[in-house]
Amino acid sequence: MTSPSIQWYPGHIAKAERSLKEHLKRVDVVLEIRDARIPLATHHPEVDDWIGDKSRVLVLNRVDMISAEARQSWQTWFKEQGQAAYFTNAKQGKGVQNLLRAAQDAGKAMNERRKRRGMKPRPVRAVVIGFPNVGKSALINRLLKRKVVVSERRAGVTRQLRWVRISNEIELLDAPGIIPLKLNDQEVALKLAICDDIGGAAYDTQRVAAAFLDLIQALDYRDESGGYKGAIASRYDTPLTSETGEFYTGETYLSILAQRHNDDLERAAHQLLNDFRKGHLGNLVLELPPVPMVEPTSSLAVGH
């Protein structure tokens, strides 16, 4: 089953991106929110250029949807890259206060500069940026301890930029989800579709569900517990291997699941993706930290 190119760029995002770039000139701290299940895929490739030398706080949201082992692996990896990663569960408020303190600390340098110039301190201005549906609005509501921005588990809800004051110390700019104009890396696009971080109109549900199953098999060898395929098999009481021990392709396994729904492939695909998105398959991540390439020794290089 071949999949057409996944592309999604609603008109409001272009307008919001232009406005965001203007507002970035006025902010002190950037809170970059990513999906903890796909922390690399949810990094906008142009964000580093937009931010420049401004303070950045990296936030991996939906920590409740990944395993403790995956969290530790990513924490270690980001530390090796020179970045501190803050893990949050915006829906429940986990990790939010640590994030708030980090944002305030990052903005202290700004007020120290103002003090040296004889100026009065002002609230730290922070902006919350990230892909659609990674939990930006839910995070702001948690920081404010009340619902002031619309938060829904679907992409493209926030469409305009707005400032909200958290306290006398910090102000936050809530921005719509931003996404590259063109998704050149289709592996990234697939992960965004699986995690519901782009609009459903951008992809074919059946093809994405089948590709998800293929991706799970590819990831399984890096899962220390060996539980990726086991989680799928347990949920649907159907092994991912045939009687001869060969792994089913994602397309074949989806067809097997569809037999329970009167051969309705669309219904089976929706169930599979929704089960993953709601955590019914367990804490499965779609990305693990990159494994360093091992350079061959000189003897191997010359064929000894």
mmCIF file of C-alpha atoms in Angstrom:
data_model
loop_
_atom_site.group_PDB
_atom_site.id
_atom_site.type_symbol
_atom_site.label_atom_id
_atom_site.label_comp_id
_atom_site.label_asym_id
_atom_site.label_seq_id
_atom_site.Cartn_x
_atom_site.Cartn_y
_atom_site.Cartn_z
ATOM 1 C CA MET A 1 0.000 0.000 0.000
ATOM 2 C CA THR A 2 1.814 3.129 -1.191
ATOM 3 C CA SER A 3 1.098 6.391 0.538
ATOM 4 C CA PRO A 4 0.771 9.765 -1.179
ATOM 5 C CA SER A 5 2.776 12.675 0.153
ATOM 6 C CA ILE A 6 1.496 14.012 3.489
ATOM 7 C CA GLN A 7 1.182 17.802 3.394
ATOM 8 C CA TRP A 8 -0.739 20.178 5.653
ATOM 9 C CA TYR A 9 -0.475 23.947 5.874
ATOM 10 C CA PRO A 10 -3.748 25.754 6.713
ATOM 11 C CA GLY A 11 -3.951 29.386 5.653
ATOM 12 C CA HIS A 12 -4.077 30.747 9.199
ATOM 13 C CA ILE A 13 -0.633 29.298 9.960
ATOM 14 C CA ALA A 14 1.108 31.475 7.365
ATOM 15 C CA LYS A 15 -0.436 34.602 8.869
ATOM 16 C CA ALA A 16 0.354 33.464 12.409
ATOM 17 C CA GLU A 17 3.963 32.707 11.471
ATOM 18 C CA ARG A 18 4.511 36.219 10.149
ATOM 19 C CA SER A 19 2.993 37.704 13.301
ATOM 20 C CA LEU A 20 5.031 35.376 15.514
ATOM 21 C CA LYS A 21 8.301 36.495 13.938
ATOM 22 C CA GLU A 22 7.394 40.111 14.742
ATOM 23 C CA HIS A 23 6.476 39.284 18.338
ATOM 24 C CA LEU A 24 9.696 37.340 18.834
ATOM 25 C CA LYS A 25 11.551 40.655 18.755
ATOM 26 C CA ARG A 26 9.770 41.623 21.977
ATOM 27 C CA VAL A 27 10.122 38.417 23.994
ATOM 28 C CA ASP A 28 12.847 37.405 26.428
ATOM 29 C CA VAL A 29 12.288 33.661 26.661
ATOM 30 C CA VAL A 30 11.015 31.058 24.205
ATOM 31 C CA LEU A 31 9.220 27.983 25.522
ATOM 32 C CA GLU A 32 9.477 25.399 22.767
ATOM 33 C CA ILE A 33 6.885 22.678 23.303
ATOM 34 C CA ARG A 34 7.393 19.296 21.668
ATOM 35 C CA ASP A 35 5.545 15.989 21.757
ATOM 36 C CA ALA A 36 7.480 13.616 24.051
ATOM 37 C CA ARG A 37 6.550 10.691 21.784
ATOM 38 C CA ILE A 38 8.307 12.342 18.815
ATOM 39 C CA PRO A 39 10.619 15.043 20.183
ATOM 40 C CA LEU A 40 12.695 15.311 17.014
ATOM 41 C CA ALA A 41 9.812 15.259 14.545
ATOM 42 C CA THR A 42 8.066 18.098 16.439
ATOM 43 C CA HIS A 43 11.041 20.449 16.196
ATOM 44 C CA HIS A 44 10.410 23.095 13.542
ATOM 45 C CA PRO A 45 13.575 23.292 11.403
ATOM 46 C CA GLU A 46 13.474 27.111 11.262
ATOM 47 C CA VAL A 47 12.908 27.768 14.961
ATOM 48 C CA ASP A 48 16.625 27.964 15.787
ATOM 49 C CA ASP A 49 17.070 30.788 13.275
ATOM 50 C CA TRP A 50 13.975 32.600 14.551
ATOM 51 C CA ILE A 51 15.092 32.422 18.175
ATOM 52 C CA GLY A 52 18.690 33.443 17.630
ATOM 53 C CA ASP A 53 20.447 34.027 20.951
ATOM 54 C CA LYS A 54 17.279 34.366 23.042
ATOM 55 C CA SER A 55 16.871 32.132 26.075
ATOM 56 C CA ARG A 56 15.071 28.903 25.266
ATOM 57 C CA VAL A 57 13.332 26.398 27.538
ATOM 58 C CA LEU A 58 12.781 23.015 25.901
ATOM 59 C CA VAL A 59 9.573 21.298 27.007
ATOM 60 C CA LEU A 60 8.611 17.716 26.187
ATOM 61 C CA ASN A 61 4.893 17.476 26.840
ATOM 62 C CA ARG A 62 2.784 14.313 27.281
ATOM 63 C CA VAL A 63 5.356 12.678 29.544
ATOM 64 C CA ASP A 64 2.497 10.483 30.783
ATOM 65 C CA MET A 65 2.459 8.790 27.361
ATOM 66 C CA ILE A 66 6.068 7.605 27.369
ATOM 67 C CA SER A 67 7.897 5.093 29.544
ATOM 68 C CA ALA A 68 10.279 6.037 32.340
ATOM 69 C CA GLU A 69 13.069 4.416 30.319
ATOM 70 C CA ALA A 70 12.299 6.539 27.257
ATOM 71 C CA ARG A 71 12.189 9.676 29.393
ATOM 72 C CA GLN A 72 15.588 8.931 30.885
ATOM 73 C CA SER A 73 17.053 8.166 27.464
ATOM 74 C CA TRP A 74 15.846 11.458 26.035
ATOM 75 C CA GLN A 75 16.900 13.420 29.106
ATOM 76 C CA THR A 76 20.419 12.014 28.811
ATOM 77 C CA TRP A 77 20.556 12.597 25.056
ATOM 78 C CA PHE A 78 19.434 16.224 25.258
ATOM 79 C CA LYS A 79 21.916 16.852 28.079
ATOM 80 C CA GLU A 80 24.659 15.532 25.807
ATOM 81 C CA GLN A 81 23.486 18.065 23.198
ATOM 82 C CA GLY A 82 23.837 20.858 25.767
ATOM 83 C CA GLN A 83 20.089 21.229 26.399
ATOM 84 C CA ALA A 84 18.036 20.718 29.525
ATOM 85 C CA ALA A 85 14.675 19.083 28.765
ATOM 86 C CA TYR A 86 11.662 19.733 30.985
ATOM 87 C CA PHE A 87 9.033 16.994 30.928
ATOM 88 C CA THR A 88 5.406 17.948 31.494
ATOM 89 C CA ASN A 89 1.902 16.563 31.461
ATOM 90 C CA ALA A 90 -0.068 19.713 30.728
ATOM 91 C CA LYS A 91 -3.439 18.013 31.189
ATOM 92 C CA GLN A 92 -2.638 17.024 34.783
ATOM 93 C CA GLY A 93 -0.184 19.800 35.606
ATOM 94 C CA LYS A 94 2.830 17.535 36.171
ATOM 95 C CA GLY A 95 6.143 19.359 35.814
ATOM 96 C CA VAL A 96 4.479 22.726 35.147
ATOM 97 C CA GLN A 97 5.881 24.532 38.196
ATOM 98 C CA ASN A 98 9.418 23.462 37.340
ATOM 99 C CA LEU A 99 8.845 24.857 33.875
ATOM 100 C CA LEU A 100 7.567 28.154 35.295
ATOM 101 C CA ARG A 101 10.647 28.530 37.471
ATOM 102 C CA ALA A 102 12.885 27.770 34.497
ATOM 103 C CA ALA A 103 11.169 30.472 32.438
ATOM 104 C CA GLN A 104 11.506 33.006 35.254
ATOM 105 C CA ASP A 105 15.179 32.135 35.768
ATOM 106 C CA ALA A 106 15.846 32.461 32.051
ATOM 107 C CA GLY A 107 14.395 35.968 32.119
ATOM 108 C CA LYS A 108 16.364 37.210 35.124
ATOM 109 C CA ALA A 109 19.267 38.280 32.934
ATOM 110 C CA MET A 110 16.928 40.682 31.134
ATOM 111 C CA ASN A 111 15.972 42.487 34.355
ATOM 112 C CA GLU A 112 19.580 42.528 35.527
ATOM 113 C CA ARG A 113 20.478 44.385 32.346
ATOM 114 C CA ARG A 114 17.605 46.819 32.926
ATOM 115 C CA LYS A 115 18.777 47.391 36.492
ATOM 116 C CA ARG A 116 22.305 48.230 35.337
ATOM 117 C CA ARG A 117 20.811 50.807 32.973
ATOM 118 C CA GLY A 118 18.808 52.396 35.771
ATOM 119 C CA MET A 119 15.506 50.978 34.470
ATOM 120 C CA LYS A 120 12.761 49.406 36.551
ATOM 121 C CA PRO A 121 12.196 45.633 36.288
ATOM 122 C CA ARG A 122 9.284 44.408 34.195
ATOM 123 C CA PRO A 123 7.552 41.014 33.789
ATOM 124 C CA VAL A 124 9.476 38.451 31.776
ATOM 125 C CA ARG A 125 7.920 38.076 28.331
ATOM 126 C CA ALA A 126 7.778 34.488 27.167
ATOM 127 C CA VAL A 127 6.312 32.962 24.043
ATOM 128 C CA VAL A 128 4.969 29.425 23.765
ATOM 129 C CA ILE A 129 5.683 27.886 20.368
ATOM 130 C CA GLY A 130 5.402 24.430 18.874
ATOM 131 C CA PHE A 131 3.635 22.244 16.352
ATOM 132 C CA PRO A 132 -0.176 22.041 16.383
ATOM 133 C CA ASN A 133 -1.735 19.874 19.083
ATOM 134 C CA VAL A 134 1.377 19.384 21.213
ATOM 135 C CA GLY A 135 -0.377 20.876 24.257
ATOM 136 C CA LYS A 136 0.592 24.564 24.200
ATOM 137 C CA SER A 137 -2.815 25.928 25.234
ATOM 138 C CA ALA A 138 -3.298 23.245 27.903
ATOM 139 C CA LEU A 139 0.082 24.195 29.325
ATOM 140 C CA ILE A 140 -0.824 27.882 29.480
ATOM 141 C CA ASN A 141 -4.095 27.060 31.243
ATOM 142 C CA ARG A 142 -2.122 25.060 33.827
ATOM 143 C CA LEU A 143 0.338 27.882 34.329
ATOM 144 C CA LEU A 144 -2.565 30.301 34.855
ATOM 145 C CA LYS A 145 -4.469 27.761 37.020
ATOM 146 C CA ARG A 146 -7.617 28.578 35.071
ATOM 147 C CA LYS A 147 -8.918 28.071 31.544
ATOM 148 C CA VAL A 148 -8.272 31.195 29.521
ATOM 149 C CA VAL A 149 -7.362 29.691 26.155
ATOM 150 C CA VAL A 150 -9.182 26.998 24.202
ATOM 151 C CA SER A 151 -7.533 23.609 24.538
ATOM 152 C CA GLU A 152 -8.629 20.596 22.508
ATOM 153 C CA ARG A 153 -6.938 17.377 21.405
ATOM 154 C CA ARG A 154 -6.935 18.259 17.734
ATOM 155 C CA ALA A 155 -4.686 20.318 15.507
ATOM 156 C CA GLY A 156 -5.372 23.913 14.519
ATOM 157 C CA VAL A 157 -7.571 25.127 17.414
ATOM 158 C CA THR A 158 -5.507 28.210 18.331
ATOM 159 C CA ARG A 159 -5.544 30.609 15.372
ATOM 160 C CA GLN A 160 -4.482 33.980 16.766
ATOM 161 C CA LEU A 161 -1.678 35.252 18.974
ATOM 162 C CA ARG A 162 -2.630 36.655 22.360
ATOM 163 C CA TRP A 163 -0.818 37.772 25.506
ATOM 164 C CA VAL A 164 -1.835 36.430 28.895
ATOM 165 C CA ARG A 165 -0.345 37.489 32.241
ATOM 166 C CA ILE A 166 0.541 34.655 34.589
ATOM 167 C CA SER A 167 1.765 36.835 37.463
ATOM 168 C CA ASN A 168 3.587 40.075 38.121
ATOM 169 C CA GLU A 169 6.767 38.255 37.092
ATOM 170 C CA ILE A 170 5.862 36.697 33.745
ATOM 171 C CA GLU A 171 3.658 37.236 30.689
ATOM 172 C CA LEU A 172 3.021 34.556 28.079
ATOM 173 C CA LEU A 173 2.232 34.826 24.390
ATOM 174 C CA ASP A 174 0.037 31.987 23.161
ATOM 175 C CA ALA A 175 0.724 31.330 19.487
ATOM 176 C CA PRO A 176 -0.996 29.025 16.978
ATOM 177 C CA GLY A 177 0.789 25.845 16.056
ATOM 178 C CA ILE A 178 3.501 26.383 13.473
ATOM 179 C CA ILE A 179 4.542 23.848 10.884
ATOM 180 C CA PRO A 180 6.905 23.985 7.890
ATOM 181 C CA LEU A 181 5.371 25.164 4.638
ATOM 182 C CA LYS A 182 6.364 21.844 3.075
ATOM 183 C CA LEU A 183 6.961 18.571 4.898
ATOM 184 C CA ASN A 184 10.000 17.416 2.947
ATOM 185 C CA ASP A 185 10.783 14.526 5.289
ATOM 186 C CA GLN A 186 7.871 12.130 4.886
ATOM 187 C CA GLU A 187 9.033 9.968 7.810
ATOM 188 C CA VAL A 188 8.544 13.021 10.001
ATOM 189 C CA ALA A 189 5.180 13.730 8.361
ATOM 190 C CA LEU A 190 4.063 10.167 9.067
ATOM 191 C CA LYS A 191 4.913 10.478 12.768
ATOM 192 C CA LEU A 192 3.020 13.774 12.964
ATOM 193 C CA ALA A 193 -0.018 12.089 11.414
ATOM 194 C CA ILE A 194 0.154 9.069 13.741
ATOM 195 C CA CYS A 195 0.359 11.332 16.804
ATOM 196 C CA ASP A 196 -2.476 13.570 15.544
ATOM 197 C CA ASP A 197 -0.149 16.584 15.435
ATOM 198 C CA ILE A 198 -1.398 17.646 11.990
ATOM 199 C CA GLY A 199 -4.924 17.858 10.629
ATOM 200 C CA GLY A 200 -6.695 14.654 9.598
ATOM 201 C CA ALA A 201 -7.411 16.036 6.129
ATOM 202 C CA ALA A 202 -3.691 15.761 5.343
ATOM 203 C CA TYR A 203 -3.472 11.996 5.172
ATOM 204 C CA ASP A 204 -5.151 8.696 4.355
ATOM 205 C CA THR A 205 -6.060 7.038 7.661
ATOM 206 C CA GLN A 206 -5.683 3.478 6.393
ATOM 207 C CA ARG A 207 -2.241 4.082 4.940
ATOM 208 C CA VAL A 208 -1.059 5.863 8.088
ATOM 209 C CA ALA A 209 -2.378 3.056 10.314
ATOM 210 C CA ALA A 210 -0.587 0.431 8.208
ATOM 211 C CA ALA A 211 2.621 2.481 8.258
ATOM 212 C CA PHE A 212 2.291 2.816 12.045
ATOM 213 C CA LEU A 213 2.322 -0.973 12.371
ATOM 214 C CA ASP A 214 5.409 -1.203 10.169
ATOM 215 C CA LEU A 215 7.110 1.495 12.251
ATOM 216 C CA ILE A 216 6.318 -0.357 15.484
ATOM 217 C CA GLN A 217 8.066 -3.443 14.155
ATOM 218 C CA ALA A 218 11.096 -1.398 13.176
ATOM 219 C CA LEU A 219 11.266 0.222 16.634
ATOM 220 C CA ASP A 220 10.778 -2.988 18.583
ATOM 221 C CA TYR A 221 14.411 -4.033 18.440
ATOM 222 C CA ARG A 222 15.365 -0.893 20.419
ATOM 223 C CA ASP A 223 12.743 -1.367 23.120
ATOM 224 C CA GLU A 224 14.492 -2.913 26.123
ATOM 225 C CA SER A 225 11.342 -4.657 27.306
ATOM 226 C CA GLY A 226 10.545 -6.023 23.845
ATOM 227 C CA GLY A 227 7.012 -4.831 24.386
ATOM 228 C CA TYR A 228 6.132 -2.903 21.264
ATOM 229 C CA LYS A 229 4.754 -5.755 19.207
ATOM 230 C CA GLY A 230 3.591 -7.436 22.393
ATOM 231 C CA ALA A 231 1.465 -4.412 23.280
ATOM 232 C CA ILE A 232 -0.278 -4.532 19.916
ATOM 233 C CA ALA A 233 -0.800 -8.310 20.049
ATOM 234 C CA SER A 234 -2.165 -8.121 23.597
ATOM 235 C CA ARG A 235 -4.570 -5.279 22.857
ATOM 236 C CA TYR A 236 -6.162 -7.085 19.896
ATOM 237 C CA ASP A 237 -5.493 -10.652 21.020
ATOM 238 C CA THR A 238 -3.811 -11.265 17.672
ATOM 239 C CA PRO A 239 -0.100 -11.949 17.185
ATOM 240 C CA LEU A 240 1.815 -9.923 14.624
ATOM 241 C CA THR A 241 3.312 -13.073 13.156
ATOM 242 C CA SER A 242 1.867 -15.772 10.928
ATOM 243 C CA GLU A 243 1.846 -19.470 11.783
ATOM 244 C CA THR A 244 5.241 -19.766 10.082
ATOM 245 C CA GLY A 245 6.681 -17.078 12.346
ATOM 246 C CA GLU A 246 6.921 -14.373 9.701
ATOM 247 C CA PHE A 247 5.902 -10.851 10.655
ATOM 248 C CA TYR A 248 2.781 -9.518 8.976
ATOM 249 C CA THR A 249 3.108 -6.321 7.024
ATOM 250 C CA GLY A 250 1.149 -3.423 8.471
ATOM 251 C CA GLU A 251 -1.316 -3.676 5.600
ATOM 252 C CA THR A 252 -1.935 -7.383 6.231
ATOM 253 C CA TYR A 253 -2.333 -6.969 9.987
ATOM 254 C CA LEU A 254 -4.760 -4.096 9.471
ATOM 255 C CA SER A 255 -6.820 -6.355 7.198
ATOM 256 C CA ILE A 256 -6.903 -8.984 9.962
ATOM 257 C CA LEU A 257 -8.153 -6.385 12.445
ATOM 258 C CA ALA A 258 -10.761 -5.213 9.927
ATOM 259 C CA GLN A 259 -12.306 -8.690 9.845
ATOM 260 C CA ARG A 260 -13.726 -7.916 13.290
ATOM 261 C CA HIS A 261 -15.553 -4.928 11.826
ATOM 262 C CA ASN A 262 -17.168 -6.539 8.792
ATOM 263 C CA ASP A 263 -14.005 -5.911 6.768
ATOM 264 C CA ASP A 264 -14.280 -2.183 7.412
ATOM 265 C CA LEU A 265 -10.649 -1.104 6.954
ATOM 266 C CA GLU A 266 -11.394 2.522 7.725
ATOM 267 C CA ARG A 267 -12.982 1.670 11.054
ATOM 268 C CA ALA A 268 -10.102 -0.630 11.988
ATOM 269 C CA ALA A 269 -7.566 2.044 11.064
ATOM 270 C CA HIS A 270 -9.332 4.674 13.167
ATOM 271 C CA GLN A 271 -9.501 2.307 16.144
ATOM 272 C CA LEU A 272 -5.798 1.477 15.916
ATOM 273 C CA LEU A 273 -4.675 5.094 15.700
ATOM 274 C CA ASN A 274 -7.080 6.242 18.425
ATOM 275 C CA ASP A 275 -5.920 3.440 20.715
ATOM 276 C CA PHE A 276 -2.346 4.662 20.307
ATOM 277 C CA ARG A 277 -3.267 8.334 20.727
ATOM 278 C CA LYS A 278 -5.224 7.641 23.905
ATOM 279 C CA GLY A 279 -2.513 5.463 25.405
ATOM 280 C CA HIS A 280 -4.497 2.226 25.221
ATOM 281 C CA LEU A 281 -1.507 0.465 23.654
ATOM 282 C CA GLY A 282 0.761 1.464 26.518
ATOM 283 C CA ASN A 283 3.550 4.017 26.661
ATOM 284 C CA LEU A 284 4.894 3.597 23.138
ATOM 285 C CA VAL A 285 7.210 6.259 21.742
ATOM 286 C CA LEU A 286 7.772 6.601 18.004
ATOM 287 C CA GLU A 287 11.260 8.025 18.374
ATOM 288 C CA LEU A 288 14.221 7.048 20.488
ATOM 289 C CA PRO A 289 17.480 9.014 20.743
ATOM 290 C CA PRO A 290 19.676 8.672 17.665
ATOM 291 C CA VAL A 291 22.303 5.953 17.950
ATOM 292 C CA PRO A 292 25.822 7.218 17.177
ATOM 293 C CA MET A 293 27.344 5.764 14.049
ATOM 294 C CA VAL A 294 30.193 3.415 14.900
ATOM 295 C CA GLU A 295 33.218 4.077 12.735
ATOM 296 C CA PRO A 296 34.828 0.873 11.402
ATOM 297 C CA THR A 297 38.307 0.065 12.629
ATOM 298 C CA SER A 298 41.155 0.400 10.164
ATOM 299 C CA SER A 299 41.535 -3.369 9.860
ATOM 300 C CA LEU A 300 37.884 -3.801 9.012
ATOM 301 C CA ALA A 301 37.998 -0.900 6.633
ATOM 302 C CA VAL A 302 40.596 -2.620 4.463
ATOM 303 C CA GLY A 303 38.833 -5.964 4.668
ATOM 304 C CA HIS A 304 41.154 -7.784 7.105
#
